Short mmCIF file of C-alpha atoms and ligand atoms in Angstrom, two decimals:
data_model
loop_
_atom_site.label_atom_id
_atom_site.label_comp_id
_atom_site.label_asym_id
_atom_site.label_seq_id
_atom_site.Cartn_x
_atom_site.Cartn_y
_atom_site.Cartn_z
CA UNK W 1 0.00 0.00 0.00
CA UNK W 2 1.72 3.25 -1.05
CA UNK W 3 2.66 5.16 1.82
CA UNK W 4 1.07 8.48 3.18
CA UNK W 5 2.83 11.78 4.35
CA UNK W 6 1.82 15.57 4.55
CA UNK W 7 2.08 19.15 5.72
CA UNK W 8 -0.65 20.48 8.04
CA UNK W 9 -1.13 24.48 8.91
CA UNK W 10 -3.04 27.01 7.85
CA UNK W 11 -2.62 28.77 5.49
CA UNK W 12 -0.57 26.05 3.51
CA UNK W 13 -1.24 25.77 -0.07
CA UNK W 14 2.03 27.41 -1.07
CA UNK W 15 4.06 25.25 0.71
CA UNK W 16 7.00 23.80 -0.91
CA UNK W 17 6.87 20.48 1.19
CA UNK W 18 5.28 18.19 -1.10
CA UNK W 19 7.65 19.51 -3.76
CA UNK W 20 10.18 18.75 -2.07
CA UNK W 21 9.62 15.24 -0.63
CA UNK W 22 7.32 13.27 -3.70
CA UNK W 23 10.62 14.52 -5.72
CA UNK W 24 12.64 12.75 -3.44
CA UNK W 25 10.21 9.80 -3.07
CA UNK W 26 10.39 9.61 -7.13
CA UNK W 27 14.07 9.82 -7.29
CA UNK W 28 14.78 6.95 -4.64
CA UNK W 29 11.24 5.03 -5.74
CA UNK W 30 9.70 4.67 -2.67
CA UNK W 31 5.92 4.03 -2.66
CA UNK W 32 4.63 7.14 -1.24
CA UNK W 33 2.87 10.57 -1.78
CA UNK W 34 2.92 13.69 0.23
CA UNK W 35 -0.19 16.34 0.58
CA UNK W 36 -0.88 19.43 1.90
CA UNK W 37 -3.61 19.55 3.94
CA UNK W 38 -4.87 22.38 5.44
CA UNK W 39 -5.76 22.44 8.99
CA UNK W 40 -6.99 25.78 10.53
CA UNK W 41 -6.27 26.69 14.66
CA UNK W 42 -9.24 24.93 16.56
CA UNK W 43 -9.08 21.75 14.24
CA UNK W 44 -5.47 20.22 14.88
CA UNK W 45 -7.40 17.31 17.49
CA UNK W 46 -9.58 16.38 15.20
CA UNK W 47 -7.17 16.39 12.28
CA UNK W 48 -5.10 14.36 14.20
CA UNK W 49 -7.51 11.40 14.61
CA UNK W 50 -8.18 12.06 11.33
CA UNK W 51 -4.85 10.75 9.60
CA UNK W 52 -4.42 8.05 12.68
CA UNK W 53 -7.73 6.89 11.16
CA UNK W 54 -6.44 6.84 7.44
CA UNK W 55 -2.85 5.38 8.19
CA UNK W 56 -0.48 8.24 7.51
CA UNK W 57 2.78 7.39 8.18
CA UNK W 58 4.30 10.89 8.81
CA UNK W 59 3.18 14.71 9.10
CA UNK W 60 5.21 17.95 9.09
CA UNK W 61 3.67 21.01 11.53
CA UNK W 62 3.89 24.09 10.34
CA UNK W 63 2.01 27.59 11.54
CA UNK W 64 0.35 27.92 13.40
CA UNK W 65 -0.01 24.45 14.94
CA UNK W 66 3.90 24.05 16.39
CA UNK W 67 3.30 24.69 19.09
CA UNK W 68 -0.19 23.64 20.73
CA UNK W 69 0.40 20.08 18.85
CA UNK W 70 2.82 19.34 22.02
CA UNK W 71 0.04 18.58 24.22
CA UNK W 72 -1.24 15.96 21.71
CA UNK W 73 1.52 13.49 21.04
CA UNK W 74 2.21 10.35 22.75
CA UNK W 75 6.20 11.10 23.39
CA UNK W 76 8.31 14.25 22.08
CA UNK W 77 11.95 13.85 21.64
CA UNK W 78 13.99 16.46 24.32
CA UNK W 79 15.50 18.39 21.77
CA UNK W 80 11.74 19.09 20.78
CA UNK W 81 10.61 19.51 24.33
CA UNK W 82 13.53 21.88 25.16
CA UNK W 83 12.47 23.67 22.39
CA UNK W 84 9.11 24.20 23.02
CA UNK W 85 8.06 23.37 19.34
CA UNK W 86 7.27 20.19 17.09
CA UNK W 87 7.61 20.26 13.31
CA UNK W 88 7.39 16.46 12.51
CA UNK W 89 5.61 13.83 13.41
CA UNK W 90 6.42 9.83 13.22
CA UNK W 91 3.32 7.54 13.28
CA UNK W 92 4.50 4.54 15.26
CA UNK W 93 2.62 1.26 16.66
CA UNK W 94 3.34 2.80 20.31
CA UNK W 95 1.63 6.80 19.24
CA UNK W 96 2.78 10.08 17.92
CA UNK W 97 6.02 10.84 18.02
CA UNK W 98 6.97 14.43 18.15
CA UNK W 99 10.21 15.71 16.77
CA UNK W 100 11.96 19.42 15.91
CA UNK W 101 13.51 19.14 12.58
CA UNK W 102 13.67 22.87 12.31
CA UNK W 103 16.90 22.58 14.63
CA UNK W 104 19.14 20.16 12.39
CA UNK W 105 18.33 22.73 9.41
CA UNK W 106 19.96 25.40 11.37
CA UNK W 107 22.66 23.72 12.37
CA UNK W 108 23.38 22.22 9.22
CA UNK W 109 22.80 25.70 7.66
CA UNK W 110 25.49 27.31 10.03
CA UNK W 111 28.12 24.63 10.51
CA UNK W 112 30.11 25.36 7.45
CA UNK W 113 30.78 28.87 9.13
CA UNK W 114 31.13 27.12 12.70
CA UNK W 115 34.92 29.26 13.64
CA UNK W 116 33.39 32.30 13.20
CA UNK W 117 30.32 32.40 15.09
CA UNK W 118 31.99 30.51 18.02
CA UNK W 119 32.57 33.04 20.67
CA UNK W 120 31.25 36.31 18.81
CA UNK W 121 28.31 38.00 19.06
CA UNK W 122 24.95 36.71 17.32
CA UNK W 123 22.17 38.93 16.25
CA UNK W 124 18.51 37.01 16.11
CA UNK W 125 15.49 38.91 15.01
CA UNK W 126 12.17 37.88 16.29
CA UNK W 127 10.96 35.88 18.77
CA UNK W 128 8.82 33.14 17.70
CA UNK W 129 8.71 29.76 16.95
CA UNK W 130 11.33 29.76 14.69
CA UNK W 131 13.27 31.60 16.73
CA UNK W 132 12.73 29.12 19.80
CA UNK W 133 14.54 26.56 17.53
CA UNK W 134 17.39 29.29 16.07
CA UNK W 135 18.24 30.14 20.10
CA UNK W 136 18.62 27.14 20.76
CA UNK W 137 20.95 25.48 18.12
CA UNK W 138 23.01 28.58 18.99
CA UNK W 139 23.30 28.02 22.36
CA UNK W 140 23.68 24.36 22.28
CA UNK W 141 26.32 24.12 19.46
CA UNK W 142 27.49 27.22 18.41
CA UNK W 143 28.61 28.92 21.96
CA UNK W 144 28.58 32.48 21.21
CA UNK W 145 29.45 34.56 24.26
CA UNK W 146 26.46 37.11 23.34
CA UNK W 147 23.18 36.57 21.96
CA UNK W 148 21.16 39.92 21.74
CA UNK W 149 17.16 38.87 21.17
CA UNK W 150 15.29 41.58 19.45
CA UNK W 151 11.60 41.67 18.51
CA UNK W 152 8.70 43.59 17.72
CA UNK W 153 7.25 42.87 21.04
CA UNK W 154 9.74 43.23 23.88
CA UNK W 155 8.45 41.36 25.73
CA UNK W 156 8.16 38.32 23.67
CA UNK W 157 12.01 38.58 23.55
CA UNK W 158 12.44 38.90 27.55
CA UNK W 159 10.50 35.55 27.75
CA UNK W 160 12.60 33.52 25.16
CA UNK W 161 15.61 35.16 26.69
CA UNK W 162 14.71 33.94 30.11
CA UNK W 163 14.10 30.37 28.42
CA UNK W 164 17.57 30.74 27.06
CA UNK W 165 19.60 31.81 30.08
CA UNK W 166 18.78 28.17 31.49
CA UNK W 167 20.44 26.92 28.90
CA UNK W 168 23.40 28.59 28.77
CA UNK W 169 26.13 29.67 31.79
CA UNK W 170 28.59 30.85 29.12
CA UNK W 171 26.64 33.51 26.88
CA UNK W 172 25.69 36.65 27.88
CA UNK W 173 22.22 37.31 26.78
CA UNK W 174 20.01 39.83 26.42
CA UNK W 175 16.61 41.41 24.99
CA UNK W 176 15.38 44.18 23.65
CA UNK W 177 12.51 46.23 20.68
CA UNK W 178 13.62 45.57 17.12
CA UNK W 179 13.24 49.07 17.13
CA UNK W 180 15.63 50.07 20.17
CA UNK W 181 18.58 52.23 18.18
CA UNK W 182 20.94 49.64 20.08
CA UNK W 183 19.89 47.12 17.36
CA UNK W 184 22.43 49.12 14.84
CA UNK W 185 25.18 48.93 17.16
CA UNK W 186 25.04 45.07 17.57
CA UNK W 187 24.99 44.70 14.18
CA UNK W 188 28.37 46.39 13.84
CA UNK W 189 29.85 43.96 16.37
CA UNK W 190 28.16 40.44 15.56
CA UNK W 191 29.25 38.28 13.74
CA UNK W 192 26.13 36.33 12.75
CA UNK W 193 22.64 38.08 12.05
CA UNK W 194 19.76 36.33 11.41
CA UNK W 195 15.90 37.34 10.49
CA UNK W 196 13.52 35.31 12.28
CA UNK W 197 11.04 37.43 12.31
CA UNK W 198 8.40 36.94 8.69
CA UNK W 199 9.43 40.55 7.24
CA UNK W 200 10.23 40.38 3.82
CA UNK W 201 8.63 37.29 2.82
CA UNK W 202 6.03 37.38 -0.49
CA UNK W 203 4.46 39.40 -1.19
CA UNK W 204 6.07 42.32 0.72
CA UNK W 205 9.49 42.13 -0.94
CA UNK W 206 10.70 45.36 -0.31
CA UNK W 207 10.31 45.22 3.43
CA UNK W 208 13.13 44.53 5.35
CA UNK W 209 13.13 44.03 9.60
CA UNK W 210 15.82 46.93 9.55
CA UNK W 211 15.65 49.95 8.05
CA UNK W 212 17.92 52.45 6.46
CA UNK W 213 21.29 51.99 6.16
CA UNK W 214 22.50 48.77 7.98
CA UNK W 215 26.07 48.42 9.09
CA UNK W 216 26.29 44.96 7.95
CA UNK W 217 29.96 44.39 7.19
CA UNK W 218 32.37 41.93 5.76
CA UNK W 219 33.25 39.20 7.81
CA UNK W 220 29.67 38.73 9.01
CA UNK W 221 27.37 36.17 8.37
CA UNK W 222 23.88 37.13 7.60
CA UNK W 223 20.86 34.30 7.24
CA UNK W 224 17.01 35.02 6.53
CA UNK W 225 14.79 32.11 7.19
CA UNK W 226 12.53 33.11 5.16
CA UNK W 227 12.78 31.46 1.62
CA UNK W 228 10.13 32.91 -0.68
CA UNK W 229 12.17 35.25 -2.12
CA UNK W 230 14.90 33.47 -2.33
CA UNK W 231 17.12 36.52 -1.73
CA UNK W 232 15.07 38.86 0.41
CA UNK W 233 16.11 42.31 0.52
CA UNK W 234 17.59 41.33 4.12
CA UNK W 235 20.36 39.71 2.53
CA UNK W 236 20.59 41.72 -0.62
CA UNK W 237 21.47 44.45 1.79
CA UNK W 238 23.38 41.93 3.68
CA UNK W 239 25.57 40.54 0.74
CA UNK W 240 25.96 44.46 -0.71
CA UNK W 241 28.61 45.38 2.01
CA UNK W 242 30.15 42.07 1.71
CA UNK W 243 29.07 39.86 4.20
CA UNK W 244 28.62 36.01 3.57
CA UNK W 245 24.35 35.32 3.12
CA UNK W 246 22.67 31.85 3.41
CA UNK W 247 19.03 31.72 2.22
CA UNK W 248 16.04 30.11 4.62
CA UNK W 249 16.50 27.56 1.50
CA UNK W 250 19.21 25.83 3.13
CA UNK W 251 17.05 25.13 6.43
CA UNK W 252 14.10 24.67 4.89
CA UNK W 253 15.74 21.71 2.58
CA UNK W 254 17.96 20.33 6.05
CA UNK W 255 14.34 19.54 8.22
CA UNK W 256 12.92 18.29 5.56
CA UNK W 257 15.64 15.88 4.95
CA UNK W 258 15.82 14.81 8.63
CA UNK W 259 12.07 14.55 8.47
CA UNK W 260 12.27 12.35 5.43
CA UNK W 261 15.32 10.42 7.15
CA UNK W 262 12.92 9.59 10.34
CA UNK W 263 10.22 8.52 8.52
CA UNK W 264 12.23 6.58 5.88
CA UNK W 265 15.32 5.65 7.28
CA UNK W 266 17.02 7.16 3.81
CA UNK W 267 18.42 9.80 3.02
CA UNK W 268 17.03 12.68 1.34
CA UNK W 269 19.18 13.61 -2.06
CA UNK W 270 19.72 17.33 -0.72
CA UNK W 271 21.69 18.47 -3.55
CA UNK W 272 19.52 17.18 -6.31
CA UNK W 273 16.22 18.55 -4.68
CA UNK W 274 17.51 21.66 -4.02
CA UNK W 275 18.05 22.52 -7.31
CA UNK W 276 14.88 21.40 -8.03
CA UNK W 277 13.31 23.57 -4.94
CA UNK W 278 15.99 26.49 -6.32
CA UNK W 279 14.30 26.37 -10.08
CA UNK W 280 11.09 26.89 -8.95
CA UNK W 281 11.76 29.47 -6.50
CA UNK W 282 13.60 31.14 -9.42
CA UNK W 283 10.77 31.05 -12.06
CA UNK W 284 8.16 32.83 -9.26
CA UNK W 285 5.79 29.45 -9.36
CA UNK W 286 5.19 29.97 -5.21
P1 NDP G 1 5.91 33.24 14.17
O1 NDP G 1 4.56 33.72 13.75
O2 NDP G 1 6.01 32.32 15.33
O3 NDP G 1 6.84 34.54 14.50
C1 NDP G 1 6.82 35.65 13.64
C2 NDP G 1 7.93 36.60 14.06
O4 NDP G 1 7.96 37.70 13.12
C3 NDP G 1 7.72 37.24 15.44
O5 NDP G 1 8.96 37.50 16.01
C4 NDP G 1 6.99 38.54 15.08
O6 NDP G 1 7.12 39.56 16.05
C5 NDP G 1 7.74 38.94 13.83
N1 NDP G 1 6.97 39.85 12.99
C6 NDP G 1 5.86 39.56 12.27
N2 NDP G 1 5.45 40.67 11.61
C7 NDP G 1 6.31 41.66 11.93
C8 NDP G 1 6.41 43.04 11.56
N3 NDP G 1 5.54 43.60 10.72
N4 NDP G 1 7.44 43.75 12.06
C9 NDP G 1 8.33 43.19 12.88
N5 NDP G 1 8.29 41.90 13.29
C10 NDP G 1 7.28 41.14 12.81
O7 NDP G 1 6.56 32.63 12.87
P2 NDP G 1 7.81 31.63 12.74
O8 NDP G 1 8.80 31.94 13.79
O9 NDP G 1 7.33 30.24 12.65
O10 NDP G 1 8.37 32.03 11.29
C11 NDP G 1 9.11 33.22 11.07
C12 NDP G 1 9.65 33.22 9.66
O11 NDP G 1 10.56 32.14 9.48
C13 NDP G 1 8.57 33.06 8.58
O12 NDP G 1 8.87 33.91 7.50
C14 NDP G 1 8.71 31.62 8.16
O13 NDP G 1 8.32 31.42 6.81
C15 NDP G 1 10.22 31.40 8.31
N6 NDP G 1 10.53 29.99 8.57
C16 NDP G 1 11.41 29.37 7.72
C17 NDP G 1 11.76 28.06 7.92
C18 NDP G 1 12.73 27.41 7.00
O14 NDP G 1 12.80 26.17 6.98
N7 NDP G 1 13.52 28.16 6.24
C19 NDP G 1 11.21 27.25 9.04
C20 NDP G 1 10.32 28.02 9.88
C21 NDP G 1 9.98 29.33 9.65
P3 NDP G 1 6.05 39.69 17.26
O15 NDP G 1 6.45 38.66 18.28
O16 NDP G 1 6.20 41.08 17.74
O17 NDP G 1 4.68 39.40 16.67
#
């Protein structure tokens, strides 16, 4: 029986997930399909039962469900409990199995630039759930000695701060508003930046979670999350004054293939799909 996978959030219908994984079900011929299925807030119980009740073998989380799908597993791996999020889950004879993909594809996303961020200063815009998982890949394997936390809502940026302190001895961290004029001046002394926060993404192209003229620098690594554009004006600004960019491509493409790796026990041909995920970035089909 051909095996079943999917995407559930709300909205979800330009999600590049099922891209993504039947290509890499149809390169390695495995016997499965992958759907998006919308699932607005208020319905993720029911959902739930839902796919139990058809057999699915695996489901990616994405907004706004990451969160509030915690209390409905039947286990959730500590990485995912520590981060407070879940963006996978494994159907298994013993339940749901929660897992938090979205921290490999950071990791994997920074570790070619490992010696520079370790003990420098990182930059992380926003404070959501993306965030959660960015903080704590940081903190875990990246050792900075300063993480400065800055979001729209200060206080959203205290709390994950607080969650971060415990766990980390060995960074100095700290909070503040994305629009505090301190912002600039971190930026001139970190040497990773990275946009958490969903400014920038299609169809507002032009916006940017910084104004004016940012000090980025080279020497500095600057990621955006966000992969519709591709290139957001983030890192076109970012890459303009010569420091090193990485696209929310690269994460996106990592979770999925430790997603697809949990679920399959294979590996995910990274290189081949992202080229294919690349292409139709390129040509504006999202
Ligand atoms: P959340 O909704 O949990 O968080 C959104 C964040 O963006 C918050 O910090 C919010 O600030 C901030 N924000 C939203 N609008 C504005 C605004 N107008 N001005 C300033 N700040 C704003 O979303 P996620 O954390 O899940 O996702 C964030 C981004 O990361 C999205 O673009 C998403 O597509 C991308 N992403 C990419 C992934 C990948 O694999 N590459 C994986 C996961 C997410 P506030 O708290 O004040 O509301």
């Amino acid at each position: 029986m051909m095996k079943q996978f999917g995407v559930i959030g709300h909205p979800i219908a330009h999600s590049l997930s099922p891209l993504m994984h039947n290509t890499a079900f149809a390169l390695l011929g495995l016997d499965c399909t992958y759907q998006a299925c919308d699932v607005p807030g208020g319905a993720l119980a029911d959902a739930l039962e839902g796919f139990k009740c058809e057999e699915f073998v695996g489901l990616n989380v994405t907004i706004p469900h990451k969160e509030a799908v915690l209390d409905l597993l039947d286990e959730v791996d500590p990485e995912a409990g520590a981060i407070g999020a879940v963006n996978t889950i494994a159907f298994q004879v013993g339940g749901l199995i929660g897992h938090n993909t979205d921290a490999y594809g950071v990791l994997k996303s920074l570790e070619p630039y490992r010696d520079q961020i370790v003990g420098g200063t990182a930059l992380l815009l926003g404070a959501g759930g993306s965030a959660r998982a960015v903080s704590y890949v940081l903190l875990t394997h990246f050792f900075p000695s300063e993480l400065v936390i800055a979001n729209r809502s200060e206080q959203r940026a205290q709390d994950l701060a607080a969650q971060c302190k415990a766990l980390s001895a060995n960074t100095t961290i700290n909070a503040m508003s994305l629009a505090d004029s301190k912002v600039r001046q971190i930026i001139e002394r970190s040497s990773l930046v990275i946009n958490a926060t969903s400014v920038g993404m299609t169809p507002s192209v032009d916006e940017s979670p910084i104004h004016d003229d940012v000090p980025f620098h080279t020497g500095q690594i600057v990621m955006d999350l966000i992969y519709t554009p591709l290139e957001t004006n983030f890192l076109k600004i970012a890459s303009g004054r010569g420091a090193r960019t990485i696209s929310g491509l690269e994460m996106f493409l990592y979770q999925g293939a430790r997603s697809f790796e949990i679920w399959t026990g294979q590996q995910m041909p990274v290189d081949r799909i992202r080229s294919v995920l690349a292409q139709r970035l390129k040509t504006n089909r999202v």
